[in-house]
Coordinates of C-alpha atoms in Angstrom, one line a residue:
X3 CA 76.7 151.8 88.3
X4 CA 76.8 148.4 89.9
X5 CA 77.3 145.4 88.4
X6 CA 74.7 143.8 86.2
X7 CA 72.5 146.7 86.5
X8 CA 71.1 148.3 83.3
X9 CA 73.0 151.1 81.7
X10 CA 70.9 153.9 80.3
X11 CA 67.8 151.6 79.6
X12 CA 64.8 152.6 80.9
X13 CA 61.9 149.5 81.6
X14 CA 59.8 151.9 83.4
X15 CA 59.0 153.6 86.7
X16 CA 58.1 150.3 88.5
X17 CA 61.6 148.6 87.1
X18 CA 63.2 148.8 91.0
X19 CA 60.4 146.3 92.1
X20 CA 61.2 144.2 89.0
X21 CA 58.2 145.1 87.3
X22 CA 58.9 146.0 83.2
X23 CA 56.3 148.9 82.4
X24 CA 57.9 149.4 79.0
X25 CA 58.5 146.8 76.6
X26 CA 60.2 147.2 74.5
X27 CA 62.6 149.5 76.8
X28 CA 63.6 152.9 75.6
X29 CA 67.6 152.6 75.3
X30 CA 69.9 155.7 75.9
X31 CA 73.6 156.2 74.8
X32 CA 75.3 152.8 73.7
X33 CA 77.3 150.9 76.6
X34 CA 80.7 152.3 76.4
X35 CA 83.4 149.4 76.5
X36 CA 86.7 150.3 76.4
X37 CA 89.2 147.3 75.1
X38 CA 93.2 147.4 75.0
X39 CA 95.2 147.6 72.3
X40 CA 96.4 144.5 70.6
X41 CA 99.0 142.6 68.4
X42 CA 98.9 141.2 65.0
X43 CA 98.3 138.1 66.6
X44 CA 95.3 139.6 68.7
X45 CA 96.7 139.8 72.0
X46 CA 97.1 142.7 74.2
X47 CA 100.2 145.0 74.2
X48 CA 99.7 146.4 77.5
X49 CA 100.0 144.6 81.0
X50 CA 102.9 141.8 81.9
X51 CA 103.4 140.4 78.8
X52 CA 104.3 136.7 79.8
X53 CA 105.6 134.1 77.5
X54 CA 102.3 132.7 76.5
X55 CA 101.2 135.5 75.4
X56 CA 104.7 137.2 73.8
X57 CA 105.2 133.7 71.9
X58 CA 102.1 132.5 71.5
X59 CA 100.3 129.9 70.3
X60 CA 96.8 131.5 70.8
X61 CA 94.7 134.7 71.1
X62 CA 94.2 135.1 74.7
X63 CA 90.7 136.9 75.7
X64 CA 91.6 137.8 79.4
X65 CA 88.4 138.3 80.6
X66 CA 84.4 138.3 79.9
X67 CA 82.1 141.2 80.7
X68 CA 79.2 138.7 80.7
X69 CA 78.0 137.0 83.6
X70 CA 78.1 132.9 83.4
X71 CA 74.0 132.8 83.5
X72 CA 71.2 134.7 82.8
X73 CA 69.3 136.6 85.7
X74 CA 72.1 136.7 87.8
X75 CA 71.6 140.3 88.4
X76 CA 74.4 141.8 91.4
X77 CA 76.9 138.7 90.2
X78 CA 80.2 139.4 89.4
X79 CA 81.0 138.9 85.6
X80 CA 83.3 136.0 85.0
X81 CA 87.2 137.0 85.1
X82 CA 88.4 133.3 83.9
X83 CA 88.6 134.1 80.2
X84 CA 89.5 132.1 77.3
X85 CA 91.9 131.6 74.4
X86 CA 91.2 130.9 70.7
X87 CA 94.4 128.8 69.1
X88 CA 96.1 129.3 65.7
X89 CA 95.5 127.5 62.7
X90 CA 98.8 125.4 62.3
X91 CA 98.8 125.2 58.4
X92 CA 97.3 128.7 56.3
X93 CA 93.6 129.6 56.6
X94 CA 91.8 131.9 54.6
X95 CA 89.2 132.2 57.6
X96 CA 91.3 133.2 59.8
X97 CA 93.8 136.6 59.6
X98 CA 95.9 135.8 62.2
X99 CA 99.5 134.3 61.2
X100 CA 99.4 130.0 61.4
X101 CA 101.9 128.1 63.7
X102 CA 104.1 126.6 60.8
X103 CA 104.8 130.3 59.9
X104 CA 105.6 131.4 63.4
X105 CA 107.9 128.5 64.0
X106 CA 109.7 125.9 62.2
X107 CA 108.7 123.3 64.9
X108 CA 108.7 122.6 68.7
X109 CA 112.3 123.3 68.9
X110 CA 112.0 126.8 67.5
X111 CA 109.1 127.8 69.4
X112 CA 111.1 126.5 72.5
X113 CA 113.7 128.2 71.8
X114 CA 112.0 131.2 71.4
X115 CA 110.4 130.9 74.5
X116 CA 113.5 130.5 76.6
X117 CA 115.0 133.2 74.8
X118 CA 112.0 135.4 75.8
X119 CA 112.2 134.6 79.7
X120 CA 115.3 136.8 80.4
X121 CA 113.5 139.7 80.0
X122 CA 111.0 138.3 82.5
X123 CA 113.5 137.8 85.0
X124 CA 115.4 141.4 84.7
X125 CA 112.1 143.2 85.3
X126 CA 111.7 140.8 88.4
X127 CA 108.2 138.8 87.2
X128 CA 110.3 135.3 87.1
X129 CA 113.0 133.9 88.9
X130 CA 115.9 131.8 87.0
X131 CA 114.4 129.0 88.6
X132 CA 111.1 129.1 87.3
X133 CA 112.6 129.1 83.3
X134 CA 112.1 125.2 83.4
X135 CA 108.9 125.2 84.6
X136 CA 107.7 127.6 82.1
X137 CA 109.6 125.6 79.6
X138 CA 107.6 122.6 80.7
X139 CA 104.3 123.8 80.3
X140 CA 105.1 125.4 76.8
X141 CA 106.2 122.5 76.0
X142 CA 102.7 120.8 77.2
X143 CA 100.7 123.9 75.9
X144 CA 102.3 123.0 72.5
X145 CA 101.5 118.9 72.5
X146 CA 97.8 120.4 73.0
X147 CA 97.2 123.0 70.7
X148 CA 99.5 122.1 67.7
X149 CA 99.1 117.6 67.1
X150 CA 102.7 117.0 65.6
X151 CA 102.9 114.4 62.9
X152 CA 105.9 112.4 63.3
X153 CA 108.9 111.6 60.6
X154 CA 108.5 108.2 58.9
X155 CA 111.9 107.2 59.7
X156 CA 112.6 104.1 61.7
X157 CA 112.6 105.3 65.5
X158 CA 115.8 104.5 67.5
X159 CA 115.4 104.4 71.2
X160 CA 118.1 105.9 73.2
X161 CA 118.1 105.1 77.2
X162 CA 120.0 106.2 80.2
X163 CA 121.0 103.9 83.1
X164 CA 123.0 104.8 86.0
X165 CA 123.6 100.8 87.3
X166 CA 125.4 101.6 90.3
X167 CA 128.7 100.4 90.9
X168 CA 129.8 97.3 92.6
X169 CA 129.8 98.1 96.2
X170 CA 130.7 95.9 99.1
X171 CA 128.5 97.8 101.1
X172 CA 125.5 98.1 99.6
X173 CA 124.4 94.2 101.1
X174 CA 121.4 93.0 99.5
X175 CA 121.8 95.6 96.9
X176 CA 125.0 94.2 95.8
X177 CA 125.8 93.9 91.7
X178 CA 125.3 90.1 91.8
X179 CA 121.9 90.7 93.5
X180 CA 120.4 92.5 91.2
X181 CA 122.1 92.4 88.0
X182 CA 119.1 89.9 86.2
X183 CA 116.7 92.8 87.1
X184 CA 118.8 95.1 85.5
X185 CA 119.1 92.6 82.1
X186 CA 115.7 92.5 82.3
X187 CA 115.0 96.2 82.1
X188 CA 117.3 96.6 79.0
X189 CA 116.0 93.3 77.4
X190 CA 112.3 94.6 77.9
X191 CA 113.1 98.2 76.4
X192 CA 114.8 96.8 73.4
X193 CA 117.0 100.4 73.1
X194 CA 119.5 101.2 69.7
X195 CA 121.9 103.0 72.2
X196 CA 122.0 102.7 75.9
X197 CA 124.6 104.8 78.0
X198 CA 125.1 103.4 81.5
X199 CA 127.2 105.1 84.4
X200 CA 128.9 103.9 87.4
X201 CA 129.7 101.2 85.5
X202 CA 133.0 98.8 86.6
X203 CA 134.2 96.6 83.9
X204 CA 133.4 93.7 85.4
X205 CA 129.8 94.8 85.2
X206 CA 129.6 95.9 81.5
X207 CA 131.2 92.2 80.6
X208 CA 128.0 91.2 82.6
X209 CA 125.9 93.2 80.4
X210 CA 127.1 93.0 77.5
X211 CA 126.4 88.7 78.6
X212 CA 123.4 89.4 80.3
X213 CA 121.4 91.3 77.6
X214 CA 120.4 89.8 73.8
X215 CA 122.6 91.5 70.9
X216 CA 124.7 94.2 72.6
X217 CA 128.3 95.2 72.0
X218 CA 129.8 98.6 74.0
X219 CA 132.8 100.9 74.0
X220 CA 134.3 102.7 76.7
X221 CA 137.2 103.2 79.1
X222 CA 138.1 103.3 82.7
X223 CA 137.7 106.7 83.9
X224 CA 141.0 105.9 86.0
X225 CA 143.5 105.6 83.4
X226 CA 142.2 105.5 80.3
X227 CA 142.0 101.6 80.0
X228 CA 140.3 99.4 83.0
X229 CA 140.5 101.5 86.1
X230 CA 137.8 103.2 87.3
X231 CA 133.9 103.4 86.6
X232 CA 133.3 103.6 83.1
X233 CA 130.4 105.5 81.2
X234 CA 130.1 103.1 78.8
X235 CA 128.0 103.2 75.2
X236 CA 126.3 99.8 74.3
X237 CA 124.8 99.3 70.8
X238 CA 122.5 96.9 69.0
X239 CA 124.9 95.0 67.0
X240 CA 122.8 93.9 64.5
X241 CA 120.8 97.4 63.3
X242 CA 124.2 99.5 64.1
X243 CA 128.2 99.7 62.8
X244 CA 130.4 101.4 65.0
X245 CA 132.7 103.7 62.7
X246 CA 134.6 105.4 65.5
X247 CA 134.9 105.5 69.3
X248 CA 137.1 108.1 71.7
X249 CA 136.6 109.5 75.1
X250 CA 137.7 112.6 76.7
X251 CA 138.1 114.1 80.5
X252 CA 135.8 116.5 82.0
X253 CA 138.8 118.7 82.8
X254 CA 141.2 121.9 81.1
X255 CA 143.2 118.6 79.8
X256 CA 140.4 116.5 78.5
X257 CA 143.0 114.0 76.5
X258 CA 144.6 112.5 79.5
X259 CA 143.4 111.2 82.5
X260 CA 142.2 114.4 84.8
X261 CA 139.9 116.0 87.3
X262 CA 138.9 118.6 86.3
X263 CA 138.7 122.2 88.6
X264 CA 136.3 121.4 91.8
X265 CA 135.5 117.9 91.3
X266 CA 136.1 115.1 93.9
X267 CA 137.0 112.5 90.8
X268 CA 137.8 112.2 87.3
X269 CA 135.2 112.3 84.9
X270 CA 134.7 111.1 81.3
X271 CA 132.6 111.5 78.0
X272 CA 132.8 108.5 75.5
X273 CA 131.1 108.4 72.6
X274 CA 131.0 106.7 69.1
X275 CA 130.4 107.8 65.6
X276 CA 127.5 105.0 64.6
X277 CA 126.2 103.9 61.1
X278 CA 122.8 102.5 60.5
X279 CA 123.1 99.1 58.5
X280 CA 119.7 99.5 56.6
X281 CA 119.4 102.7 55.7
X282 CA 122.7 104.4 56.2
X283 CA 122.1 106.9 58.2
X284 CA 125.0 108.6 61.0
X285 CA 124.7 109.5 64.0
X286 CA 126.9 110.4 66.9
X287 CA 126.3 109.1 70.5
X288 CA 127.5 110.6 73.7
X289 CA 127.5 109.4 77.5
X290 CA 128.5 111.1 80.7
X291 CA 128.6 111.2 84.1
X292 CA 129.1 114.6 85.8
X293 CA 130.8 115.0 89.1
X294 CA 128.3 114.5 92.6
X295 CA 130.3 117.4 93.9
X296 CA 131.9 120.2 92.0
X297 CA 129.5 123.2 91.4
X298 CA 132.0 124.9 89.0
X299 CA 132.9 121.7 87.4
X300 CA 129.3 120.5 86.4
X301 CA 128.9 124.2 84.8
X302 CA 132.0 123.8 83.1
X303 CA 131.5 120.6 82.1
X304 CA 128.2 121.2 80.2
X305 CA 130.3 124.2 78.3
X306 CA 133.1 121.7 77.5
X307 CA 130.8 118.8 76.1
X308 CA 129.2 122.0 73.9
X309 CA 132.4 122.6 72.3
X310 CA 133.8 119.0 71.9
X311 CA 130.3 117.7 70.1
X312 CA 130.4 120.7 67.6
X313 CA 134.1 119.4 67.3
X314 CA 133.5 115.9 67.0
X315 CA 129.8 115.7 65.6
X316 CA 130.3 118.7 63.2
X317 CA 126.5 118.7 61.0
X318 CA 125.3 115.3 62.0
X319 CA 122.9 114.1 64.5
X320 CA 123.4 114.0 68.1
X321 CA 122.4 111.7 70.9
X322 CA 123.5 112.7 74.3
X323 CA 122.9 110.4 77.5
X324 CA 124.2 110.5 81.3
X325 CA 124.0 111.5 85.5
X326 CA 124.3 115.2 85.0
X327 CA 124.0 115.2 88.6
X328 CA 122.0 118.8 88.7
X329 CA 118.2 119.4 88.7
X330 CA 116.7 121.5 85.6
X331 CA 117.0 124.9 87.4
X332 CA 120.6 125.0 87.6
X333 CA 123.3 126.8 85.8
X334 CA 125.4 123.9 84.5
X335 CA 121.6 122.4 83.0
X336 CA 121.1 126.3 81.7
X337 CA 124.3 126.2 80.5
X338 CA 124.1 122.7 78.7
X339 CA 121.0 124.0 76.6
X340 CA 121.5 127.5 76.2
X341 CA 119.5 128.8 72.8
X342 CA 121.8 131.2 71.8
X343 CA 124.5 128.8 71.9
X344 CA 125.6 127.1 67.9
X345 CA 124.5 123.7 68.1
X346 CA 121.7 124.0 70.3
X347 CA 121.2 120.9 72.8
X348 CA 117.2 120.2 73.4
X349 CA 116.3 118.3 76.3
X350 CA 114.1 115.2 74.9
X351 CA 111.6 115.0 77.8
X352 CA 110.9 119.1 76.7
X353 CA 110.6 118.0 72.7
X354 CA 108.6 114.8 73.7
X355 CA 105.6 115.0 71.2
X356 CA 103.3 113.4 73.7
X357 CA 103.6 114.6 77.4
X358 CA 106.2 112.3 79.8
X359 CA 105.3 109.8 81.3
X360 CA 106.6 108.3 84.5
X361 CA 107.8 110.2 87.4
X362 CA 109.8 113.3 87.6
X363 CA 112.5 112.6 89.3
X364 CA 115.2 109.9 88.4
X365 CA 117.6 109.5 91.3
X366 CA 115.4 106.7 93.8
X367 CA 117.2 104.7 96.4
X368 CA 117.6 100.8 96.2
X369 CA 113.9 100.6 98.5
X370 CA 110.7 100.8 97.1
X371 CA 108.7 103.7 98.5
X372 CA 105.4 104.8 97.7
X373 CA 106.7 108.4 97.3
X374 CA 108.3 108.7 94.0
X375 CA 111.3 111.1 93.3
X376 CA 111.2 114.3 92.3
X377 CA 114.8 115.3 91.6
X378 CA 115.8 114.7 88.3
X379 CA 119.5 114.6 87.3
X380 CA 119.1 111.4 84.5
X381 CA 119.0 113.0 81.0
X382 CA 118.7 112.4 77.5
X383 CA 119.4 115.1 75.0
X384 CA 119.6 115.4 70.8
X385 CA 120.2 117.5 68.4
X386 CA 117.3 119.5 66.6
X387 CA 117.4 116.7 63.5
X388 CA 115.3 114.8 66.2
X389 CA 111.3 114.2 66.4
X390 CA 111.4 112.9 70.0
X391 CA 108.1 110.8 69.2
X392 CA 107.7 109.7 73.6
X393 CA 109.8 110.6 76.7
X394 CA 109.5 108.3 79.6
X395 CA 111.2 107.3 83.2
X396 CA 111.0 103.9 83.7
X397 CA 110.0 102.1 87.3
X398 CA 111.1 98.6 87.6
X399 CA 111.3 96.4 90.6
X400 CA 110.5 93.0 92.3
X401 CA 108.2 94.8 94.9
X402 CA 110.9 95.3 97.6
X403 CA 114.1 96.5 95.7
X404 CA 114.5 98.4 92.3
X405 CA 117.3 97.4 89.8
X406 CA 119.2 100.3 90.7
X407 CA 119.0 103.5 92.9
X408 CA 118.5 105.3 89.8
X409 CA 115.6 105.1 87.5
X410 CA 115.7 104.0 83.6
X411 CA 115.3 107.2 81.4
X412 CA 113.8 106.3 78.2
X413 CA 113.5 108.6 75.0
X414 CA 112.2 107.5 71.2
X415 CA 113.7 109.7 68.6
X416 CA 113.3 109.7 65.4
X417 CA 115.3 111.5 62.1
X418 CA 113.6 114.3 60.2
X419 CA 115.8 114.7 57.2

């Protein structure tokens, strides 16, 4: 039988010349069609089950035995196939199971997702590099199918800045430069919370000068006081109380001034316990700057700031800025947001409820250059009592130099509960 060609219906003797002798044709035995089996949710059991279709979002036809057009006999049918999405709320029109049952939100289905991609991986489909990138378009594939209506509460904006420190050497990149650009970012963002890094204390007095309504916390990563960069937390003064502040080393003795295993420096966490002034509401805020050098260190890192914010945060919401100083794909990012972990920590730019904006990478050089980054090691995270309403990477410049080699990250969260 070749494609497109009758099957047991006769037109008549004169049909091979494309002549129809018999109308209506006599017809034989019916076409037999042969279909796999399939799920509750209508998708096939057989085959490489990949994530899509293992947590899915749709019903995925695979393929069409009808040709695109009609008289196209000898064509090839069309292989591209289609998909049919769930409901997201019940419908009595359709059997298949809605979204909001399948998942309590984009952070579940997530979740469920990267817990699926293991499996993937041991029978060799996926490499552990690729779990991002198939987090990523889940994550798009859910903005499209399933329109998320966001939390009435008051949005806070949470950014990540890594300034730069005040180098001698960097010339016409110095601080005193460039430091109204980087005023001008913050004051043009308006965030709740901003975390910097790199930061000298010279340079956060600037700041906190420079920018409208800010006060910060922090320490020298040196000695605990004013040596050293800081990773400092600034705040809006007038929509937020600070409650508590602390810090802690990136080390095996994060109370005291350390380095910790394979890094080249010392390396700190501070955060502050932060009260809303109109509503009430509590949140904890954390900023970082992970080490440019120690493999080990970064992975161990991510598990130490796991433990400490379940220690210090306990059941409220979480905020989490900094220079992780790895790309998605690696094990201290992997480690940093495992699933099966208590206290799961969700990347932002992966809940965003719109699809990122900006470029993908964060770390950029001082020179403007037509070809953006595409290494990103800036990061926001929160806690799963987070809407993440827009994730975005800011570029700001005056057309020769940016503010800073890094780029602004940007996130807009808002509380469910």
């Amino acid at each position: 039988l070749q494609p497109q060609q009758p099957f047991h219906v006769d037109y008549g003797t004169d049909w091979k010349n494309g002549i129809i002798t018999k109308q209506p044709p006599l017809l034989g035995d019916p076409f037999p069609v042969l279909v796999p089996q399939v799920d509750a949710n209508g998708n096939e059991e057989s085959g490489i089950r990949n994530s899509e279709i293992a947590v899915p979002l749709a019903t995925y036809i695979p393929y069409s035995l009808r040709q695109g057009l009609p008289g196209g006999n000898g064509e090839i049918a069309d292989f591209r196939g289609t998909y049919i999405p769930f409901s997201t709320k019940e419908n009595p029109d359709d059997v298949r199971p809605p979204i909001q049952t399948l998942y309590k939100g984009k952070s579940d289905y997530l979740n469920k997702v990267r817990l699926y991609l293991p499996s993937l991986i041991q029978q060799r489909f996926l490499l552990d590099r690729d779990i991002h990138r198939i987090l990523e378009r889940s994550s798009a594939y859910w903005n499209w199918i399933n329109p998320y209506v966001l939390s009435d509460k008051a949005p806070i904006r949470m950014m990540s800045y890594n300034i730069r420190y005040d180098n001698p050497e960097d010339g016409e990149s110095r601080w005193d430069a460039r430091k109204e650009m980087v005023y001008a970012v913050i004051d043009s963002l308006a965030p709740d919370f901003f975390g910097m890094q790199e930061a000298l204390e010279h340079q956060c007095k600037d700041v906190e000068k420079g920018t409208k309504g800010y006060r910060w916390i922090g320490v020298g990563r040196d000695d605990g006081q004013d040596q050293g960069e800081f990773s400092p937390i600034f705040y809006n003064r007038k929509k937020w109380k600070l409650l508590e502040e602390n810090t802690f080393w990136l080390s095996d003795t994060p109370d005291r001034p350390s380095i910790g295993w394979d890094a080249a420096l010392n390396r700190i966490v501070t955060w502050g316990k932060f009260q809303e002034k109109q509503s009430g509401e509590i949140i904890y805020v954390f900023n970082t700057h992970f080490d440019h050098r120690g493999v080990q260190a970064r992975i161990n890192s991510a598990k130490l700031i796991r433990e400490k914010i379940k220690e210090i945060a306990g059941e409220f919401p979480f905020l989490l800025s900094g220079d992780f100083n790895v790309n998605p794909q690696s094990e201290a990012y992997l480690a940093l947001t495992n699933p099966q972990e208590e206290h799961t920590i969700y990347d932002t730019k992966l809940l965003s409820t719109v699809n990122p904006e900006g470029p993908r990478g964060t770390f950029s050089g001082f020179i403007v250059n037509e070809h953006l980054p595409q290494n990103q090691i800036d990061y926001i995270f929160c806690s799963d009592e987070f809407d993440v309403e827009k994730f975005k990477v800011i570029v700001k410049s005056n057309g020769i130099r940016y503010a800073s080699d890094h780029f602004t990250v940007e996130a807009v969260v808002r509380l469910r509960r």
